[in-house]
Short mmCIF file of C-alpha atoms in Angstrom, two decimals:
data_model
loop_
_atom_site.label_atom_id
_atom_site.label_comp_id
_atom_site.label_asym_id
_atom_site.label_seq_id
_atom_site.Cartn_x
_atom_site.Cartn_y
_atom_site.Cartn_z
CA UNK A 4 152.05 170.70 59.31
CA UNK A 5 149.27 170.29 56.74
CA UNK A 6 147.20 169.24 59.57
CA UNK A 7 147.92 172.47 61.76
CA UNK A 8 147.07 174.99 58.88
CA UNK A 9 144.10 173.04 58.13
CA UNK A 10 143.33 173.39 62.14
CA UNK A 11 144.20 177.12 61.72
CA UNK A 12 141.84 177.41 58.80
CA UNK A 13 139.04 175.89 60.67
CA UNK A 14 139.83 178.22 63.81
CA UNK A 15 140.28 181.60 61.79
CA UNK A 16 137.11 180.71 59.73
CA UNK A 17 135.15 179.80 62.99
CA UNK A 18 136.28 183.19 64.37
CA UNK A 19 135.46 184.85 61.52
CA UNK A 20 131.84 183.88 61.39
CA UNK A 21 131.59 184.27 64.92
CA UNK A 22 132.67 187.54 65.29
CA UNK A 23 130.23 188.71 62.15
CA UNK A 24 127.21 187.22 64.10
CA UNK A 25 128.40 188.74 67.20
CA UNK A 26 128.87 192.41 65.38
CA UNK A 27 125.08 191.88 63.89
CA UNK A 28 123.72 190.91 67.22
CA UNK A 29 125.36 194.24 69.10
CA UNK A 30 123.67 195.75 66.36
CA UNK A 31 120.70 194.49 66.32
CA UNK A 32 120.15 194.37 70.49
CA UNK A 33 121.26 197.86 70.10
CA UNK A 34 118.25 198.87 67.36
CA UNK A 35 116.17 196.81 69.46
CA UNK A 36 116.72 198.80 72.76
CA UNK A 37 116.71 201.77 71.14
CA UNK A 38 112.82 201.14 69.94
CA UNK A 39 112.20 199.53 73.34
CA UNK A 40 113.45 202.08 75.55
CA UNK A 41 111.35 204.82 73.25
CA UNK A 42 108.31 202.82 73.56
CA UNK A 43 108.51 202.73 77.26
CA UNK A 44 109.74 206.57 77.65
CA UNK A 45 106.24 207.13 75.68
CA UNK A 46 104.67 204.70 77.88
CA UNK A 47 105.96 206.30 81.13
CA UNK A 48 105.24 209.78 79.62
CA UNK A 49 101.58 208.87 78.98
CA UNK A 50 101.34 207.61 82.87
CA UNK A 51 102.42 210.83 83.86
CA UNK A 52 100.50 212.72 81.79
CA UNK A 53 97.28 210.58 83.17
CA UNK A 54 98.45 211.38 86.60
CA UNK A 55 98.55 214.92 86.26
CA UNK A 56 95.31 215.01 83.92
CA UNK A 57 93.44 213.39 87.11
CA UNK A 58 94.58 216.18 89.30
CA UNK A 59 93.37 219.23 87.03
CA UNK A 60 89.92 217.18 86.71
CA UNK A 61 90.01 217.18 90.59
CA UNK A 62 90.65 220.82 90.40
CA UNK A 63 88.13 221.92 88.00
CA UNK A 64 85.55 219.85 90.02
CA UNK A 65 86.45 221.61 93.31
CA UNK A 66 87.60 218.14 94.77
CA UNK A 67 91.76 218.51 94.85
CA UNK A 68 92.36 217.09 98.30
CA UNK A 69 95.92 218.41 99.77
CA UNK A 70 97.12 215.18 100.19
CA UNK A 71 97.00 213.98 96.29
CA UNK A 72 96.84 209.95 95.90
CA UNK A 73 98.92 209.17 92.73
CA UNK A 74 100.57 206.36 91.00
CA UNK A 75 103.39 208.49 90.22
CA UNK A 76 106.51 209.58 91.60
CA UNK A 77 104.99 212.88 92.55
CA UNK A 78 102.57 215.16 92.28
CA UNK A 79 102.70 219.11 93.00
CA UNK A 80 99.65 221.59 92.50
CA UNK A 81 100.71 225.45 92.40
CA UNK A 82 98.13 228.37 92.63
CA UNK A 83 98.64 231.91 90.40
CA UNK A 84 100.27 233.02 93.46
CA UNK A 85 103.26 230.60 93.45
CA UNK A 86 102.19 228.55 96.36
CA UNK A 87 101.84 224.84 96.64
CA UNK A 88 98.14 223.56 97.67
CA UNK A 89 97.98 220.33 96.96
CA UNK A 90 101.13 217.76 96.94
CA UNK A 91 101.80 213.71 96.68
CA UNK A 92 102.47 212.89 100.37
CA UNK A 93 106.40 212.27 99.68
CA UNK A 94 106.07 215.94 99.00
CA UNK A 95 104.27 217.38 101.49
CA UNK A 96 105.37 220.53 103.21
CA UNK A 97 107.88 220.70 100.23
CA UNK A 98 108.02 224.34 98.19
CA UNK A 99 108.11 224.14 94.76
CA UNK A 100 110.34 222.52 92.78
CA UNK A 101 110.36 223.83 89.50
CA UNK A 102 109.50 227.02 87.73
CA UNK A 103 108.99 225.13 84.36
CA UNK A 104 105.65 226.12 82.76
CA UNK A 105 104.01 225.95 79.32
CA UNK A 106 104.55 227.58 76.72
CA UNK A 107 101.98 230.68 76.25
CA UNK A 108 100.09 229.29 73.85
CA UNK A 109 99.61 225.53 74.85
CA UNK A 110 98.08 224.23 78.08
CA UNK A 111 100.53 221.44 78.77
CA UNK A 112 104.51 220.72 78.32
CA UNK A 113 106.64 217.46 78.83
CA UNK A 114 110.00 217.54 79.37
CA UNK A 115 112.88 215.43 80.77
CA UNK A 116 114.72 217.51 83.86
CA UNK A 117 117.77 216.68 85.29
CA UNK A 118 118.54 217.48 89.22
CA UNK A 119 115.27 217.62 90.52
CA UNK A 120 115.59 218.22 94.52
CA UNK A 121 113.89 215.13 96.58
CA UNK A 122 114.55 212.29 94.16
CA UNK A 123 116.46 209.58 94.16
CA UNK A 124 116.71 209.07 90.28
CA UNK A 125 119.34 211.52 88.10
CA UNK A 126 116.47 212.69 85.85
CA UNK A 127 112.81 213.02 86.14
CA UNK A 128 110.23 213.26 83.47
CA UNK A 129 108.17 216.04 84.53
CA UNK A 130 104.32 216.93 83.03
CA UNK A 131 102.92 220.27 83.50
CA UNK A 132 99.75 221.58 82.93
CA UNK A 133 98.22 225.12 82.82
CA UNK A 134 94.59 225.17 84.83
CA UNK A 135 92.69 228.33 84.44
CA UNK A 136 90.98 229.74 87.32
CA UNK A 137 89.29 232.52 88.14
CA UNK A 138 92.34 233.58 90.43
CA UNK A 139 94.82 233.14 87.52
CA UNK A 140 96.38 230.12 86.33
CA UNK A 141 97.58 227.28 88.20
CA UNK A 142 100.08 224.61 87.45
CA UNK A 143 99.99 221.09 87.98
CA UNK A 144 103.57 219.34 87.52
CA UNK A 145 103.39 215.22 87.80
CA UNK A 146 107.00 213.71 88.35
CA UNK A 147 108.15 210.14 87.15
CA UNK A 148 111.34 208.38 87.09
CA UNK A 149 113.46 208.20 83.75
CA UNK A 150 113.28 205.08 82.05
CA UNK A 151 116.94 203.43 82.39
CA UNK A 152 118.90 202.80 79.04
CA UNK A 153 118.31 199.05 79.23
CA UNK A 154 114.52 199.30 80.08
CA UNK A 155 114.53 196.99 82.51
CA UNK A 156 116.64 193.94 83.72
CA UNK A 157 114.95 191.44 81.99
CA UNK A 158 114.75 193.34 78.59
CA UNK A 159 118.76 193.60 79.26
CA UNK A 160 118.72 189.67 80.60
CA UNK A 161 116.84 188.70 77.41
CA UNK A 162 118.92 190.53 74.72
CA UNK A 163 122.25 189.02 76.50
CA UNK A 164 121.28 185.32 76.52
CA UNK A 165 119.88 185.61 72.86
CA UNK A 166 122.83 187.10 71.93
CA UNK A 167 125.23 184.89 73.77
CA UNK A 168 123.19 181.58 72.18
CA UNK A 169 123.24 182.87 68.87
CA UNK A 170 127.15 183.30 69.39
CA UNK A 171 127.19 179.88 70.45
CA UNK A 172 125.12 178.12 67.81
CA UNK A 173 127.72 180.20 65.42
CA UNK A 174 131.11 178.86 66.67
CA UNK A 175 129.10 175.43 66.85
CA UNK A 176 127.85 174.88 63.84
CA UNK A 177 130.56 176.96 61.77
CA UNK A 178 133.15 174.81 63.29
CA UNK A 179 131.29 171.57 62.20
CA UNK A 180 130.80 172.71 58.71
CA UNK A 181 134.10 173.58 58.15
CA UNK A 182 135.37 170.04 59.79
CA UNK A 183 133.22 168.41 57.45
CA UNK A 184 134.38 170.43 54.83
CA UNK A 185 138.06 170.11 55.69
CA UNK A 186 137.60 166.41 56.28
CA UNK A 187 138.35 165.48 52.13
CA UNK A 188 141.54 168.03 52.23
CA UNK A 189 142.89 165.77 55.45
CA UNK A 190 142.09 162.86 53.49
CA UNK A 191 143.90 163.87 50.07
CA UNK A 192 146.86 165.38 52.74
CA UNK A 193 147.28 161.87 54.40
CA UNK A 194 147.03 159.96 51.15
CA UNK A 195 149.97 162.06 49.67
CA UNK A 196 151.76 161.98 52.85
CA UNK A 197 151.79 158.02 52.25
CA UNK A 198 152.93 158.31 47.81
CA UNK A 199 156.33 158.01 47.88
CA UNK A 200 158.56 157.50 45.16
CA UNK A 201 159.23 153.84 45.14
CA UNK A 202 155.11 153.81 45.13
CA UNK A 203 153.38 156.33 42.98
CA UNK A 204 150.87 153.90 41.76
CA UNK A 205 148.21 155.22 44.60
CA UNK A 206 145.71 158.03 44.60
CA UNK A 207 144.23 160.32 46.47
CA UNK A 208 140.36 159.86 47.50
CA UNK A 209 137.84 161.58 45.22
CA UNK A 210 134.83 163.40 47.06
CA UNK A 211 131.68 162.20 45.57
CA UNK A 212 130.12 165.88 46.05
CA UNK A 213 131.07 167.50 42.67
CA UNK A 214 132.30 170.85 44.15
CA UNK A 215 135.97 172.57 44.34
CA UNK A 216 137.45 169.33 46.62
CA UNK A 217 136.09 167.09 43.94
CA UNK A 218 137.89 168.97 41.38
CA UNK A 219 141.57 169.27 43.69
CA UNK A 220 141.20 165.70 44.26
CA UNK A 221 140.89 164.84 40.20
CA UNK A 222 143.76 167.24 39.72
CA UNK A 223 145.83 165.93 42.01
CA UNK A 224 145.30 162.47 40.80
CA UNK A 225 145.80 163.48 37.00
CA UNK A 226 149.22 165.04 38.35
CA UNK A 227 150.16 162.13 40.06
CA UNK A 228 149.28 160.44 36.88
CA UNK A 229 151.80 162.81 35.10
CA UNK A 230 154.61 162.21 37.70
CA UNK A 231 154.04 158.68 37.59
CA UNK A 232 154.64 158.49 33.87
CA UNK A 233 157.26 161.18 34.08
CA UNK A 234 159.51 158.69 36.76
CA UNK A 235 158.86 155.67 34.60
CA UNK A 236 160.59 157.75 31.38
CA UNK A 237 162.95 158.38 33.84
CA UNK A 238 163.62 155.15 34.91
CA UNK A 239 163.57 153.66 31.68
CA UNK A 240 166.05 156.35 30.18
CA UNK A 241 168.64 155.85 33.05
CA UNK A 242 168.38 152.15 31.97
CA UNK A 243 168.91 152.55 28.03
CA UNK A 244 171.32 155.50 28.96
CA UNK A 245 173.17 153.21 31.43
CA UNK A 246 173.08 150.24 28.63
CA UNK A 247 173.91 152.47 25.52
CA UNK A 248 176.74 154.18 27.79
CA UNK A 249 178.53 150.93 28.91
CA UNK A 250 178.79 149.44 25.47
CA UNK A 251 181.25 152.16 24.31
CA UNK A 252 183.13 152.24 27.59
CA UNK A 253 183.10 148.28 27.40
CA UNK A 254 184.50 147.49 24.05
CA UNK A 255 187.20 149.84 24.82
CA UNK A 256 187.83 148.14 27.87
CA UNK A 257 188.10 145.13 25.77
CA UNK A 258 190.49 146.58 23.09
CA UNK A 259 193.17 147.93 25.73
CA UNK A 260 193.09 144.66 27.78
CA UNK A 261 193.24 142.79 24.63
CA UNK A 262 196.28 144.91 23.67
CA UNK A 263 198.19 144.65 26.93
CA UNK A 264 197.88 141.08 26.98
CA UNK A 265 200.54 140.87 24.43
CA UNK A 266 201.82 144.42 23.99
CA UNK A 267 204.49 143.43 21.59
CA UNK A 268 202.06 141.81 19.04
CA UNK A 269 199.69 144.66 19.43
CA UNK A 270 198.57 147.03 16.64
CA UNK A 271 198.17 150.53 18.73
CA UNK A 272 198.12 151.98 16.13
CA UNK A 273 194.47 150.19 15.51
CA UNK A 274 194.18 150.37 19.11
CA UNK A 275 194.29 153.83 18.92
CA UNK A 276 191.45 154.48 15.79
CA UNK A 277 189.18 152.00 17.66
CA UNK A 278 189.33 153.59 20.84
CA UNK A 279 188.43 156.94 18.74
CA UNK A 280 185.71 155.65 17.45
CA UNK A 281 184.09 154.35 21.00
CA UNK A 282 184.99 157.56 22.30
CA UNK A 283 183.21 159.43 18.98
CA UNK A 284 180.30 157.34 20.30
CA UNK A 285 180.11 157.75 23.52
CA UNK A 286 181.14 161.67 22.91
CA UNK A 287 177.64 161.44 20.83
CA UNK A 288 175.60 159.86 23.19
CA UNK A 289 177.05 162.37 26.07
CA UNK A 290 176.38 165.48 23.84
CA UNK A 291 172.64 163.65 22.89
CA UNK A 292 171.89 163.44 26.47
CA UNK A 293 172.92 167.04 27.18
CA UNK A 294 171.04 168.37 24.43
CA UNK A 295 167.86 166.32 25.92
CA UNK A 296 168.46 167.99 29.30
CA UNK A 297 168.59 171.68 28.04
CA UNK A 298 165.17 171.12 26.17
CA UNK A 299 164.06 169.03 29.10
CA UNK A 300 164.57 172.29 31.25
CA UNK A 301 163.21 174.89 29.12
CA UNK A 302 166.55 176.16 28.22
CA UNK A 303 166.20 179.90 26.59
CA UNK A 304 166.52 179.70 22.68
CA UNK A 305 167.59 182.55 20.73
CA UNK A 306 164.72 183.15 18.04
CA UNK A 307 165.25 184.78 14.62
CA UNK A 308 163.32 184.67 11.18
CA UNK A 309 164.39 181.32 9.64
CA UNK A 310 163.72 180.81 6.20
CA UNK A 311 163.28 176.75 6.04
CA UNK A 312 163.95 176.18 2.01
CA UNK A 313 167.46 178.12 2.57
CA UNK A 314 167.91 176.18 5.98
CA UNK A 315 167.40 173.08 3.73
CA UNK A 316 169.66 174.06 0.85
CA UNK A 317 172.15 175.02 3.25
CA UNK A 318 172.32 171.95 5.22
CA UNK A 319 172.79 169.59 1.79
CA UNK A 320 175.63 171.82 0.65
CA UNK A 321 177.42 171.64 4.26
CA UNK A 322 177.22 168.15 4.34
CA UNK A 323 176.76 166.25 1.36
CA UNK A 324 174.60 162.87 1.50
CA UNK A 325 175.53 159.40 0.67
CA UNK A 326 172.12 158.79 -0.93
CA UNK A 327 170.86 161.28 -3.22
CA UNK A 328 168.42 163.90 -1.70
CA UNK A 329 165.45 165.09 -4.01
CA UNK A 330 163.95 168.38 -2.91
CA UNK A 331 160.64 170.78 -3.93
CA UNK A 332 161.50 173.81 -1.36
CA UNK A 333 158.67 176.72 -1.19
CA UNK A 334 159.93 179.87 0.73
CA UNK A 335 158.53 179.78 4.06
CA UNK A 336 159.59 181.66 7.07
CA UNK A 337 159.41 180.62 10.62
CA UNK A 338 160.17 182.00 14.29
CA UNK A 339 163.07 180.13 16.08
CA UNK A 340 166.36 179.00 16.56
CA UNK A 341 168.21 178.70 13.78
CA UNK A 342 170.68 175.98 15.51
CA UNK A 343 168.64 173.82 16.83
CA UNK A 344 166.01 173.33 13.77
CA UNK A 345 169.26 172.95 11.94
CA UNK A 346 169.58 170.18 14.36
CA UNK A 347 166.24 168.92 13.94
CA UNK A 348 166.57 168.91 10.17
CA UNK A 349 170.20 167.07 10.47
CA UNK A 350 168.83 164.41 12.55
CA UNK A 351 165.45 163.74 10.13
CA UNK A 352 168.23 163.82 7.38
CA UNK A 353 170.57 161.44 9.09
CA UNK A 354 167.64 159.06 10.33
CA UNK A 355 166.26 158.80 6.34
CA UNK A 356 169.85 158.40 4.91
CA UNK A 357 170.87 155.33 7.39
CA UNK A 358 167.27 153.76 6.31
CA UNK A 359 166.93 154.66 2.57
CA UNK A 360 167.79 152.51 -0.33
CA UNK A 361 168.79 155.08 -2.47
CA UNK A 362 166.48 158.18 -2.52
CA UNK A 363 166.00 160.66 0.14
CA UNK A 364 162.83 163.36 -0.32
CA UNK A 365 162.95 166.69 1.50
CA UNK A 366 159.87 169.21 0.80
CA UNK A 367 159.01 172.65 2.28
CA UNK A 368 155.25 173.68 1.92
CA UNK A 369 152.93 176.07 3.44
CA UNK A 370 149.01 175.11 4.41
CA UNK A 371 147.41 178.04 6.02
CA UNK A 372 149.05 179.16 9.06
CA UNK A 373 151.99 176.03 9.19
CA UNK A 374 155.03 175.44 8.02
CA UNK A 375 155.75 171.95 6.47
CA UNK A 376 158.36 170.40 6.28
CA UNK A 377 158.83 166.47 4.97
CA UNK A 378 161.40 164.35 4.99
CA UNK A 379 160.76 161.06 3.15
CA UNK A 380 163.00 158.07 2.73
CA UNK A 381 162.49 154.44 0.40
CA UNK A 382 163.22 152.53 2.97
CA UNK A 383 161.45 149.65 4.56
CA UNK A 384 158.96 151.97 6.57
CA UNK A 385 158.07 151.92 9.81
CA UNK A 386 154.47 150.07 10.80
CA UNK A 387 151.52 152.20 12.23
CA UNK A 388 151.86 150.55 15.63
CA UNK A 389 156.02 151.78 16.31
CA UNK A 390 155.92 155.46 14.63
CA UNK A 391 155.48 156.60 18.23
CA UNK A 392 157.68 154.16 19.62
CA UNK A 393 160.45 155.66 17.38
CA UNK A 394 160.48 158.72 19.42
CA UNK A 395 161.26 157.71 22.50
CA UNK A 396 164.51 157.96 23.83
CA UNK A 397 167.51 155.43 23.36
CA UNK A 398 164.35 153.61 21.09
CA UNK A 399 165.56 151.18 18.09
CA UNK A 400 163.46 148.78 16.31
CA UNK A 401 165.10 145.59 16.07
CA UNK A 402 164.45 145.17 12.18
CA UNK A 403 166.62 148.07 11.68
CA UNK A 404 168.77 148.11 14.60
CA UNK A 405 171.96 146.76 12.51
CA UNK A 406 171.11 149.69 9.92
CA UNK A 407 171.05 152.18 12.57
CA UNK A 408 174.14 150.64 14.64
CA UNK A 409 175.64 154.41 14.23
CA UNK A 410 173.04 155.92 15.83
CA UNK A 411 172.58 157.16 19.62
CA UNK A 412 168.81 156.03 19.87
CA UNK A 413 168.51 159.93 20.85
CA UNK A 414 167.98 161.77 17.83
CA UNK A 415 164.32 161.61 16.70
CA UNK A 416 163.57 161.81 20.41
CA UNK A 417 165.72 165.32 20.11
CA UNK A 418 164.08 166.57 16.91
CA UNK A 419 160.65 166.21 18.72
CA UNK A 420 161.31 167.91 21.54
CA UNK A 421 162.70 170.44 19.34
CA UNK A 422 159.63 170.94 17.56
CA UNK A 423 157.71 170.98 20.60
CA UNK A 424 159.80 173.72 21.82
CA UNK A 425 159.11 175.92 18.72
CA UNK A 426 155.04 175.24 19.06
CA UNK A 427 155.14 172.65 16.43
CA UNK A 428 154.59 168.71 15.92
CA UNK A 429 156.52 166.16 14.39
CA UNK A 430 155.06 162.97 13.61
CA UNK A 431 155.20 160.21 11.24
CA UNK A 432 152.60 160.40 8.17
CA UNK A 433 151.23 157.46 6.11
CA UNK A 434 153.48 156.88 2.77
CA UNK A 435 153.81 154.99 -0.27
CA UNK A 436 156.89 153.82 0.52
CA UNK A 437 159.45 154.26 3.10
CA UNK A 438 159.27 156.62 6.45
CA UNK A 439 157.25 160.12 5.80
CA UNK A 440 158.67 162.38 8.61
CA UNK A 441 156.50 165.55 9.07
CA UNK A 442 157.35 168.65 11.02
CA UNK A 443 154.70 171.42 11.42
CA UNK A 444 155.64 175.09 12.66
CA UNK A 445 153.83 178.13 13.03
CA UNK A 446 154.42 180.58 10.06
CA UNK A 447 156.15 183.75 10.72
CA UNK A 448 154.25 186.41 8.72
CA UNK A 449 155.53 190.45 8.12
#
């Protein structure tokens, strides 16, 4: 379908260019023909006037013959009595053809007259001269056929030939140029058609010329890079999710099977509590997965004014912590979803509580146009090379797996996605001891 579309683009562009050149050629040909026709009419008129003047000279010299030899279509000489006294051979014996005379204050007149008898052409160019004689005014009429609109067959053939030649060259040149221009597009299309979900490592060819197609190819390759990274992330996420989901399910199955082997000796109450614990973990993982899916889909959030210091106090009051929490809070207002921001704060506090030795610190300040919330623990901390890894989904460092066994491995990933959804950032900063998580959000003024 893409190839057919490219072909249609080629045909359409060629047709548009050819139509434009055709109209231009017709306009130029019309102007040229008009100018040539005008020049030809002037030349023919001068020929007729010259022929009439030669007859006038003959009259003045008294050498006027009865049959006038001329190179125009016809000549008549009419005396003051209105009688034809001389004419060209083709008009011999014919009566006066026209009564056209010059204006009283002029000696000559030229005019195009149609329907003149004894002539084959529809219209004639007529030159009339007044000759002053003793017996009165004589009139000399010289006739010449009107120049046709096309002037001459050769002129018309030349214009038509040039028009057809330019149209042909335009069609050929435009078609070739568009084909060469679209060739990289076809190459990109063909390469994209080869790329599959299992082979995202290929990239489209990038044209050498730094033009729009070059930019298109580079953009397509960047898109493929992002797509490959996203697919790889999804694969890794699916693998990790299946592993984390399989663990509580396997534990529940093992517990049930052990109890069923010796039903009379089994402690069903203890088995029930163990199953509930596994179900709680399973429910927590599924809930976190659903939260991430909503964040990835860009689900709308209920925005309102949220005072971060008040949010921290409410969270600490609602859920007492097993470790001592030290706070340093300044009133800062942001615009966001209170429930999601509370979830972000809870995830950071839960993470800090699991890894702290005895103390967790929470500070809220304002730096310029940003609200800054920091959660610091006095635990072992996180090495710089692992600071981005911990935000991956289902990511847990080996050194902390035992201490972090109660987590789902999604808390920090959810916290970062919530921060991004609010136009902010969540990162791990340097600290003297422990891990220091820094949240930055735009401040809501007014």
